[in-house]
Short mmCIF file of C-alpha atoms in Angstrom, two decimals:
data_model
loop_
_atom_site.label_atom_id
_atom_site.label_comp_id
_atom_site.label_asym_id
_atom_site.label_seq_id
_atom_site.Cartn_x
_atom_site.Cartn_y
_atom_site.Cartn_z
CA MET A 1 35.80 -7.98 13.78
CA LEU A 2 34.15 -5.14 12.02
CA PHE A 3 35.78 -3.89 9.03
CA THR A 4 35.81 -0.17 8.79
CA GLY A 5 37.64 0.44 5.53
CA SER A 6 40.11 3.23 4.88
CA GLU A 7 39.79 6.91 5.26
CA GLU A 8 41.71 7.35 2.09
CA SER A 9 39.41 5.29 -0.04
CA ALA A 10 38.40 6.84 -3.24
CA ALA A 11 35.00 8.20 -3.72
CA VAL A 12 32.31 5.80 -5.06
CA ALA A 13 29.91 6.48 -7.87
CA LEU A 14 26.50 4.75 -8.41
CA VAL A 15 25.38 4.89 -11.92
CA ASP A 16 21.60 4.36 -12.10
CA CYS A 17 19.73 4.10 -15.46
CA ASN A 18 16.56 6.12 -15.23
CA ASN A 19 13.45 4.10 -15.77
CA PHE A 20 15.50 1.57 -17.61
CA TYR A 21 12.91 -0.50 -19.39
CA VAL A 22 11.03 2.38 -20.50
CA SER A 23 14.18 4.18 -21.60
CA CYS A 24 15.17 1.15 -23.82
CA GLU A 25 11.89 1.52 -25.63
CA ARG A 26 12.12 5.02 -26.09
CA ALA A 27 15.89 4.70 -27.40
CA PHE A 28 14.34 3.22 -30.57
CA ASP A 29 11.10 5.22 -30.79
CA PRO A 30 11.28 9.00 -30.46
CA SER A 31 7.59 9.37 -30.51
CA LEU A 32 7.53 8.03 -27.01
CA ALA A 33 9.34 11.06 -25.51
CA HIS A 34 7.25 13.02 -22.97
CA ARG A 35 4.57 10.46 -23.35
CA PRO A 36 3.34 8.17 -20.50
CA VAL A 37 4.66 4.59 -21.13
CA VAL A 38 4.59 1.57 -18.88
CA VAL A 39 6.12 -2.06 -19.14
CA LEU A 40 4.37 -5.14 -18.05
CA SER A 41 5.74 -8.34 -16.31
CA ASN A 42 5.44 -11.78 -17.73
CA ASN A 43 2.34 -12.56 -19.33
CA ASP A 44 1.33 -8.97 -19.34
CA GLY A 45 0.36 -9.27 -15.73
CA CYS A 46 1.49 -6.23 -13.67
CA VAL A 47 3.26 -2.87 -14.30
CA ILE A 48 7.08 -3.22 -13.52
CA ALA A 49 8.20 0.03 -15.17
CA ARG A 50 6.76 3.51 -15.63
CA SER A 51 7.96 6.71 -17.18
CA GLU A 52 7.73 9.74 -15.04
CA GLU A 53 4.49 10.78 -16.94
CA ALA A 54 2.81 7.57 -16.04
CA LYS A 55 3.93 8.04 -12.41
CA GLN A 56 2.26 11.38 -12.27
CA LEU A 57 -0.92 9.86 -13.63
CA GLY A 58 -1.10 7.64 -10.62
CA ILE A 59 -0.01 4.27 -12.21
CA GLY A 60 1.45 2.42 -9.24
CA MET A 61 4.45 -0.12 -9.42
CA GLY A 62 3.05 -3.67 -9.35
CA THR A 63 -0.56 -2.58 -10.22
CA PRO A 64 -2.25 -5.52 -12.06
CA PHE A 65 -2.77 -4.74 -15.69
CA PHE A 66 -6.51 -5.25 -15.64
CA LYS A 67 -6.89 -2.71 -12.85
CA CYS A 68 -5.29 0.17 -14.59
CA ARG A 69 -6.58 -0.67 -18.08
CA GLN A 70 -9.16 2.18 -17.93
CA GLN A 71 -6.59 4.85 -17.00
CA ILE A 72 -4.27 3.63 -19.81
CA ILE A 73 -7.23 4.01 -22.42
CA ARG A 74 -8.22 7.46 -20.77
CA TYR A 75 -4.75 8.89 -20.80
CA ASN A 76 -3.48 7.10 -24.09
CA ILE A 77 -0.64 5.56 -22.11
CA ARG A 78 1.69 3.39 -24.45
CA VAL A 79 1.97 -0.34 -23.11
CA PHE A 80 4.83 -2.75 -23.69
CA SER A 81 5.40 -6.32 -22.87
CA SER A 82 8.68 -7.08 -21.25
CA ASN A 83 11.25 -7.37 -24.01
CA TYR A 84 14.19 -9.17 -22.06
CA ALA A 85 16.40 -9.65 -25.10
CA LEU A 86 16.47 -5.92 -25.78
CA TYR A 87 16.79 -4.90 -22.10
CA GLY A 88 19.66 -7.33 -21.53
CA ASP A 89 21.61 -6.19 -24.66
CA MET A 90 21.11 -2.63 -23.92
CA SER A 91 22.37 -3.20 -20.42
CA ALA A 92 25.45 -4.82 -21.69
CA ARG A 93 26.18 -1.79 -24.07
CA VAL A 94 25.73 0.60 -21.08
CA MET A 95 28.20 -1.43 -18.75
CA GLU A 96 30.76 -1.64 -21.55
CA ILE A 97 30.73 2.25 -21.86
CA LEU A 98 31.01 2.50 -17.99
CA ARG A 99 34.14 0.44 -17.81
CA ARG A 100 35.91 2.92 -19.88
CA PHE A 101 35.45 5.42 -17.03
CA SER A 102 36.98 3.47 -14.14
CA PRO A 103 39.24 0.59 -13.62
CA HIS A 104 37.23 -0.87 -10.76
CA MET A 105 33.52 -1.34 -11.45
CA GLU A 106 30.63 -3.61 -9.94
CA GLU A 107 27.68 -4.44 -11.96
CA TYR A 108 24.98 -4.30 -9.32
CA SER A 109 22.07 -5.06 -11.35
CA ILE A 110 20.76 -4.79 -14.92
CA ASP A 111 20.39 -1.13 -14.71
CA GLU A 112 23.03 -0.03 -11.80
CA ALA A 113 26.73 -0.24 -11.44
CA PHE A 114 29.09 0.99 -8.69
CA LEU A 115 32.43 2.75 -9.97
CA GLU A 116 35.49 4.01 -8.25
CA CYS A 117 35.90 7.58 -9.02
CA PRO A 118 39.24 8.90 -10.54
CA ARG A 119 41.96 9.72 -8.01
CA THR A 120 44.21 11.74 -10.48
CA PRO A 121 45.29 15.06 -9.08
CA GLY A 122 43.04 18.00 -10.06
CA SER A 123 40.27 15.70 -11.21
CA CYS A 124 36.71 16.75 -10.38
CA SER A 125 34.28 13.93 -9.74
CA ALA A 126 31.24 15.95 -10.78
CA GLU A 127 32.75 16.78 -14.20
CA TRP A 128 33.89 13.19 -14.50
CA ALA A 129 30.21 12.20 -13.85
CA LEU A 130 28.82 14.66 -16.46
CA ARG A 131 31.17 13.22 -19.07
CA LEU A 132 30.17 9.74 -18.32
CA ARG A 133 26.32 10.74 -18.52
CA GLY A 134 26.99 12.38 -21.91
CA GLN A 135 28.86 9.37 -23.29
CA VAL A 136 26.20 6.82 -22.30
CA ALA A 137 23.42 8.98 -23.62
CA LEU A 138 25.31 9.44 -26.91
CA CYS A 139 26.12 5.86 -27.41
CA THR A 140 22.90 4.30 -26.14
CA GLY A 141 20.29 6.87 -25.82
CA ILE A 142 19.83 5.81 -22.11
CA PRO A 143 19.57 8.60 -19.34
CA VAL A 144 21.35 7.85 -16.39
CA ALA A 145 21.67 9.46 -12.74
CA VAL A 146 24.99 9.58 -10.80
CA GLY A 147 25.43 9.67 -7.28
CA ILE A 148 28.86 10.30 -5.71
CA ALA A 149 29.96 9.77 -2.07
CA SER A 150 32.53 8.27 0.18
CA THR A 151 30.58 4.91 0.64
CA LYS A 152 28.19 2.72 -1.63
CA THR A 153 25.24 3.30 0.65
CA LEU A 154 25.73 7.03 0.55
CA ALA A 155 26.16 6.88 -3.15
CA LYS A 156 22.78 5.16 -3.30
CA VAL A 157 21.27 8.17 -1.55
CA ALA A 158 23.09 10.51 -3.80
CA ALA A 159 21.89 8.87 -6.90
CA ARG A 160 18.18 8.98 -5.58
CA ALA A 161 18.68 12.73 -5.08
CA ALA A 162 20.16 13.13 -8.57
CA LYS A 163 17.04 11.44 -10.05
CA LYS A 164 14.37 13.41 -7.98
CA ASN A 165 15.95 16.78 -8.23
CA PRO A 166 16.02 18.34 -11.81
CA GLY A 167 18.31 21.04 -10.62
CA PHE A 168 21.17 18.55 -10.13
CA ALA A 169 21.26 17.73 -14.06
CA GLY A 170 21.47 14.09 -13.24
CA VAL A 171 24.54 14.24 -10.94
CA CYS A 172 24.65 14.59 -7.00
CA GLU A 173 27.90 14.63 -5.10
CA LEU A 174 27.47 14.29 -1.21
CA ALA A 175 30.75 15.66 0.15
CA ALA A 176 30.01 18.18 2.83
CA GLN A 177 28.50 16.78 6.14
CA GLY A 178 25.77 19.35 6.08
CA ASP A 179 24.71 18.23 2.64
CA ILE A 180 24.86 14.58 3.64
CA ASP A 181 22.62 15.31 6.82
CA SER A 182 19.99 16.99 4.78
CA ALA A 183 19.91 14.32 2.22
CA LEU A 184 19.60 11.61 4.90
CA ALA A 185 16.79 13.65 6.58
CA GLY A 186 14.78 13.25 3.28
CA VAL A 187 15.24 9.47 2.95
CA ALA A 188 12.77 7.11 4.82
CA VAL A 189 14.41 4.42 6.73
CA GLU A 190 12.83 1.67 4.60
CA ASP A 191 14.41 3.26 1.55
CA VAL A 192 17.88 2.90 2.81
CA TRP A 193 19.90 0.31 0.78
CA GLY A 194 20.14 -2.84 2.81
CA ILE A 195 17.18 -2.13 5.17
CA GLY A 196 14.39 -4.76 4.51
CA ARG A 197 10.69 -4.53 5.38
CA ARG A 198 11.17 -6.38 8.64
CA TYR A 199 14.01 -4.20 9.95
CA ALA A 200 12.16 -1.03 8.77
CA GLY A 201 9.06 -1.88 10.83
CA MET A 202 11.21 -2.64 13.86
CA LEU A 203 13.14 0.69 13.40
CA ARG A 204 10.11 2.69 12.98
CA ARG A 205 8.44 1.24 16.20
CA ASN A 206 11.74 2.42 17.86
CA GLY A 207 11.35 5.98 16.63
CA ILE A 208 13.83 5.72 13.89
CA ILE A 209 12.00 7.16 10.94
CA THR A 210 14.62 8.50 8.66
CA ALA A 211 18.12 7.60 7.59
CA ARG A 212 19.42 10.48 9.61
CA ASP A 213 17.76 9.11 12.68
CA LEU A 214 19.48 5.64 11.86
CA THR A 215 22.95 7.32 11.89
CA ARG A 216 22.40 8.53 15.49
CA ALA A 217 21.34 5.13 16.89
CA ASP A 218 23.53 3.53 19.52
CA ASP A 219 25.99 1.01 17.84
CA GLY A 220 25.48 -1.72 20.44
CA TRP A 221 21.82 -1.56 20.06
CA VAL A 222 22.12 -1.61 16.13
CA ARG A 223 24.29 -4.60 16.29
CA ARG A 224 22.00 -6.62 18.67
CA SER A 225 18.97 -5.73 16.64
CA MET A 226 20.25 -5.83 13.08
CA THR A 227 23.46 -7.98 13.27
CA VAL A 228 26.85 -6.77 12.11
CA ARG A 229 25.50 -6.27 8.57
CA GLY A 230 23.14 -3.68 9.90
CA LEU A 231 25.90 -2.04 11.79
CA ARG A 232 27.93 -1.80 8.73
CA THR A 233 25.01 -0.07 6.87
CA VAL A 234 24.89 2.59 9.65
CA MET A 235 28.55 3.12 9.59
CA GLU A 236 28.38 3.55 5.79
CA LEU A 237 25.58 6.27 6.24
CA ARG A 238 28.03 7.99 8.61
CA GLY A 239 30.73 8.05 5.90
CA THR A 240 33.00 5.10 6.89
CA SER A 241 33.41 2.61 3.91
CA CYS A 242 32.60 -1.04 4.86
CA PHE A 243 31.41 -2.49 1.58
CA GLY A 244 34.07 -2.39 -1.12
CA ILE A 245 33.48 -2.55 -5.02
CA GLU A 246 33.49 -6.16 -5.99
CA ASP A 247 35.21 -6.37 -9.48
CA ALA A 248 34.15 -9.92 -9.93
CA PRO A 249 30.68 -10.97 -9.10
CA PRO A 250 30.47 -13.94 -6.47
CA ALA A 251 29.86 -17.31 -8.08
CA PRO A 252 26.07 -18.18 -8.33
CA ARG A 253 24.77 -20.90 -5.93
CA SER A 254 22.10 -21.91 -8.35
CA ILE A 255 20.53 -21.00 -11.71
CA LEU A 256 16.76 -20.81 -12.09
CA SER A 257 14.70 -20.83 -15.31
CA SER A 258 10.97 -20.72 -15.02
CA ARG A 259 7.97 -19.04 -16.46
CA SER A 260 4.24 -19.00 -16.00
CA PHE A 261 2.43 -20.32 -18.82
CA GLY A 262 0.19 -18.12 -21.06
CA SER A 263 -2.61 -20.53 -20.54
CA PRO A 264 -2.97 -23.58 -18.32
CA VAL A 265 -1.39 -26.62 -19.95
CA GLY A 266 -2.50 -30.30 -19.49
CA ASP A 267 -0.99 -31.84 -22.57
CA PRO A 268 2.20 -33.71 -21.40
CA ALA A 269 3.91 -33.21 -24.76
CA ALA A 270 3.54 -29.42 -24.54
CA LEU A 271 4.85 -29.59 -20.92
CA ARG A 272 7.89 -31.53 -21.95
CA GLU A 273 8.50 -28.95 -24.68
CA ALA A 274 8.27 -26.04 -22.29
CA LEU A 275 10.50 -27.75 -19.81
CA ALA A 276 13.13 -28.42 -22.39
CA ASP A 277 13.20 -24.82 -23.53
CA TYR A 278 13.56 -23.71 -19.74
CA ILE A 279 16.38 -26.21 -19.28
CA SER A 280 18.03 -24.91 -22.45
CA THR A 281 18.11 -21.34 -21.12
CA ALA A 282 19.45 -22.39 -17.75
CA ALA A 283 22.23 -24.44 -19.48
CA GLU A 284 23.17 -21.51 -21.59
CA LYS A 285 23.51 -19.22 -18.68
CA LEU A 286 25.65 -22.02 -16.82
CA ARG A 287 28.22 -22.24 -19.78
CA ARG A 288 28.32 -18.52 -20.11
CA ARG A 289 29.51 -18.44 -16.48
CA GLY A 290 32.01 -21.09 -16.94
CA MET A 291 30.27 -23.41 -14.53
CA LEU A 292 28.96 -27.06 -14.36
CA ALA A 293 25.86 -28.44 -12.39
CA SER A 294 25.97 -31.65 -10.29
CA ALA A 295 22.39 -31.68 -9.45
CA MET A 296 19.05 -30.21 -10.76
CA GLN A 297 15.56 -29.62 -9.53
CA VAL A 298 12.54 -29.98 -11.67
CA PHE A 299 9.09 -28.63 -10.71
CA ILE A 300 5.61 -28.25 -11.96
CA THR A 301 2.65 -26.39 -10.25
CA THR A 302 -0.94 -25.49 -10.87
CA GLY A 303 -0.73 -22.61 -8.45
CA ALA A 304 -2.77 -22.07 -5.41
CA HIS A 305 -5.85 -20.39 -7.01
CA GLY A 306 -8.65 -21.76 -9.19
CA ALA A 307 -11.39 -24.36 -9.05
CA GLU A 308 -9.45 -26.84 -11.13
CA PRO A 309 -7.57 -29.82 -9.43
CA SER A 310 -4.23 -28.53 -7.79
CA HIS A 311 -0.93 -30.25 -7.87
CA SER A 312 2.61 -28.96 -7.08
CA ALA A 313 5.60 -31.23 -6.99
CA ALA A 314 9.32 -30.93 -7.32
CA LEU A 315 12.11 -33.46 -7.71
CA THR A 316 15.87 -33.10 -7.21
CA LEU A 317 18.03 -35.23 -9.41
CA ALA A 318 21.80 -36.07 -8.65
CA LEU A 319 23.47 -36.02 -12.05
CA PRO A 320 25.91 -38.83 -12.86
CA GLN A 321 28.60 -36.26 -13.38
CA PRO A 322 28.82 -32.41 -13.51
CA LEU A 323 27.31 -31.30 -16.64
CA SER A 324 26.61 -28.11 -18.81
CA ALA A 325 25.56 -29.81 -22.12
CA THR A 326 22.05 -28.97 -22.94
CA PRO A 327 20.83 -32.29 -24.56
CA GLU A 328 22.07 -34.35 -21.40
CA LEU A 329 20.47 -31.79 -19.02
CA ILE A 330 17.20 -32.00 -20.97
CA ARG A 331 17.38 -35.86 -20.98
CA HIS A 332 17.72 -35.90 -17.17
CA GLY A 333 15.15 -33.22 -16.59
CA LEU A 334 12.50 -34.94 -18.68
CA THR A 335 13.05 -38.18 -16.72
CA GLY A 336 12.40 -36.26 -13.63
CA PHE A 337 9.14 -34.61 -15.18
CA GLU A 338 7.68 -38.18 -16.03
CA ARG A 339 7.73 -38.88 -12.26
CA LEU A 340 5.95 -35.64 -11.35
CA TYR A 341 3.23 -35.40 -13.97
CA ARG A 342 -0.31 -36.27 -13.17
CA THR A 343 -2.84 -36.98 -16.05
CA GLY A 344 -5.86 -34.81 -16.06
CA VAL A 345 -4.24 -31.85 -14.32
CA CYS A 346 -3.55 -28.51 -16.04
CA TYR A 347 -0.47 -26.78 -14.93
CA ARG A 348 0.37 -23.12 -14.89
CA LYS A 349 3.98 -22.99 -14.25
CA ALA A 350 7.16 -25.30 -14.70
CA GLY A 351 10.84 -24.75 -14.22
CA VAL A 352 14.31 -25.99 -13.38
CA VAL A 353 16.92 -25.10 -10.94
CA LEU A 354 20.56 -26.01 -11.57
CA THR A 355 22.48 -26.52 -8.29
CA ALA A 356 25.66 -27.85 -6.80
CA LEU A 357 27.44 -25.71 -9.15
CA GLN A 358 31.26 -25.78 -9.78
CA GLU A 359 33.85 -24.18 -12.03
CA ALA A 360 34.22 -26.13 -15.32
CA ARG A 361 37.90 -25.79 -15.33
CA ALA A 362 37.99 -27.56 -12.09
CA ARG A 363 36.25 -30.62 -13.40
CA GLN A 364 37.83 -33.95 -12.84
CA PRO A 365 37.88 -36.43 -15.73
CA VAL A 366 35.64 -39.38 -15.61
CA LEU A 367 37.79 -42.51 -14.67
CA PHE A 368 35.96 -44.90 -17.14
CA GLY A 369 34.67 -42.41 -19.53
CA SER A 370 35.83 -41.11 -22.95
CA SER A 371 37.74 -37.94 -22.78
CA ALA A 372 37.49 -37.56 -26.56
CA ALA A 373 33.65 -37.72 -26.38
CA ASP A 374 33.61 -35.20 -23.63
CA GLU A 375 35.88 -32.81 -25.53
CA ARG A 376 33.61 -33.14 -28.69
CA GLY A 377 30.69 -32.50 -26.57
CA VAL A 378 32.33 -29.25 -25.17
CA ARG A 379 33.12 -28.15 -28.82
CA PHE A 380 29.72 -28.82 -29.98
CA MET A 381 28.01 -26.71 -27.23
CA LYS A 382 30.64 -23.97 -27.81
CA ALA A 383 29.61 -23.97 -31.63
CA VAL A 384 25.81 -23.79 -30.56
CA ASP A 385 26.52 -20.89 -28.27
CA VAL A 386 28.42 -19.02 -30.99
CA ILE A 387 25.68 -19.54 -33.45
CA ASN A 388 23.00 -18.38 -31.05
CA ALA A 389 25.02 -15.30 -30.10
CA ARG A 390 25.68 -14.48 -33.76
CA TRP A 391 22.11 -15.08 -35.14
CA GLY A 392 19.92 -14.66 -32.06
CA CYS A 393 18.76 -16.79 -29.26
CA GLY A 394 17.04 -19.91 -30.56
CA ALA A 395 18.92 -19.95 -33.97
CA VAL A 396 19.89 -23.44 -32.84
CA SER A 397 17.70 -25.03 -30.25
CA PHE A 398 16.93 -28.40 -28.54
CA ALA A 399 13.43 -29.41 -27.64
CA ALA A 400 11.14 -32.12 -26.80
CA PRO A 401 9.08 -32.64 -30.06
CA SER A 402 5.43 -31.52 -29.76
CA LYS A 403 2.57 -31.11 -32.23
CA ALA A 404 0.53 -29.15 -29.68
CA ALA A 405 -0.16 -25.41 -29.85
CA ARG A 406 2.25 -23.65 -27.73
CA ALA A 407 -0.15 -22.44 -25.10
CA TRP A 408 2.79 -22.47 -22.56
CA ARG A 409 4.50 -19.40 -24.27
CA MET A 410 4.09 -16.28 -22.47
CA HIS A 411 1.58 -13.75 -23.51
CA ARG A 412 3.28 -10.76 -25.11
CA ARG A 413 0.62 -8.81 -26.67
CA PHE A 414 2.43 -5.57 -26.67
CA MET A 415 6.03 -6.74 -27.57
CA SER A 416 8.43 -4.36 -29.28
CA GLY A 417 11.16 -5.59 -31.61
CA ARG A 418 14.37 -7.25 -30.55
CA TYR A 419 16.10 -4.44 -32.33
CA THR A 420 19.68 -5.20 -31.33
CA THR A 421 19.74 -9.07 -31.34
CA CYS A 422 17.52 -10.26 -34.09
CA TRP A 423 18.28 -9.52 -37.73
CA SER A 424 14.50 -9.70 -38.84
CA GLU A 425 13.39 -7.24 -36.20
CA LEU A 426 15.81 -4.37 -37.03
CA PRO A 427 14.19 -1.06 -36.98
CA LEU A 428 13.13 0.60 -40.18
CA VAL A 429 13.99 4.17 -40.99
CA ARG A 430 11.77 6.12 -43.27
CA ALA A 431 13.09 9.25 -44.95
#
C-alpha cells in the first residue's frame, strides 16, 4: 500500500551548506574570500569541491588534477587536499546549531540536513530560516542555503533555487502552486532527488525532460517503470509527503575503511601497517555507533591498470564472537592478510569491511569466557576513544610494527591544518 502522508504535515526545510569543503577552508583563511578555490580527492587525484569563482573558470567536478593544472596556474587558483578531520568536525558543529531550531531533524549527509519547520501560530518559515542562516554563519562561518516546501523532494528543489538565485538571499520557500510549477520546469529530470542515471535516461526517451513533466506522468506507468519508490518521488513533487524525517538514522549494514596508497607498496610489513591503520579507523566507527561486528572482509588489489603484475583478492572471516576491540580485529585481519598477500606484487589499495553488525547492548555473554576480561576490554577501548577524542585522532594507536617508509600514506601536498581537532595545528593570529 502506498503511503501518502498527511495533508496537515508541517513544512520541511532542507539546509544545504554552500560548497562545504571550500567553505570550511575559507572559515579559517579570510584571504580566500572571492578567490577561486578547489579541493582535491584522496591522493590529490580529482577535483571534488569548487568555489563559485572556480566553477566560472570552467573547472569541472571530478576533473583529474593533472588535466586542470595549467588552468590552476594561469588563474592563480588555490588548491587544497581533502582535510577530512576538519570537514567532519565543522559538519558536527553545523548540525549542533541546526538542532536548536527544530525538534525533528535528519542528518542527510555531511553538509545537508532536513528539519521540520516550526508550527507555532504566527510563525513565518522564511523568517525562521533567515535566523537559522545567520546563526550558522555567526558560529561557524559556513554559509548555508535553505529550501522550504511541503515535502522533502520539493525542499531539495527549493534549496537548489536558493543557491542559484542571489535574489533569494539564501532562502527559498515553495508554497504557491505557481511557484512550484515554475521551479520544477527549471529542473532537469536527472537532477531530481532519487532519480538515478538509468531512470533519467529512460524518462528522457519517453519525453519526460523536466521535473514538471514528471509530475504529469501517469501513475500506473510510473509504478510499472520505476517501482513504488519512483511513484512516491512523483507524489512528493506534486506536494504529497511520502518520505518522513528520520530522527534516528538507520543502522549501517557494514563499515568500510579503505584508501588508495600514495605509491605502490610491495613490502608486506608496510602493507600490514596500512591495514592495521584502516582496521583501527573502522573499529572506532563501530564503537561510536554502539555496534559489534561478527565478520570482516579484508582485501588488497593492484588495480586494473599498469604494466606490473596484477592481483586482487578478498577474504571474509567469521569472527569467533562479535567484536569491537581494535587489537582483536587487527589480529584477525592480519591473519587474513597473510593468506592474500603475494610476494613480488606491488599493491595500490587495501581495506577492510566490517559486516554482520549488531547492537553492542544486545550482545550475549560467552558461555565459557571471562566476563571480567570482557569488561576490562570494553573499559580499555572506551579510555582509548576518550583520549583520541580529547587529544586528536591517533594520540593512541594500534599498528603492526614496520621500519619501512610509509609509502602507503595518502599524498596530501596541499593539506591545511586540522584547526579544530589538533592542538599543534591551531591557527595563529597575528596582530
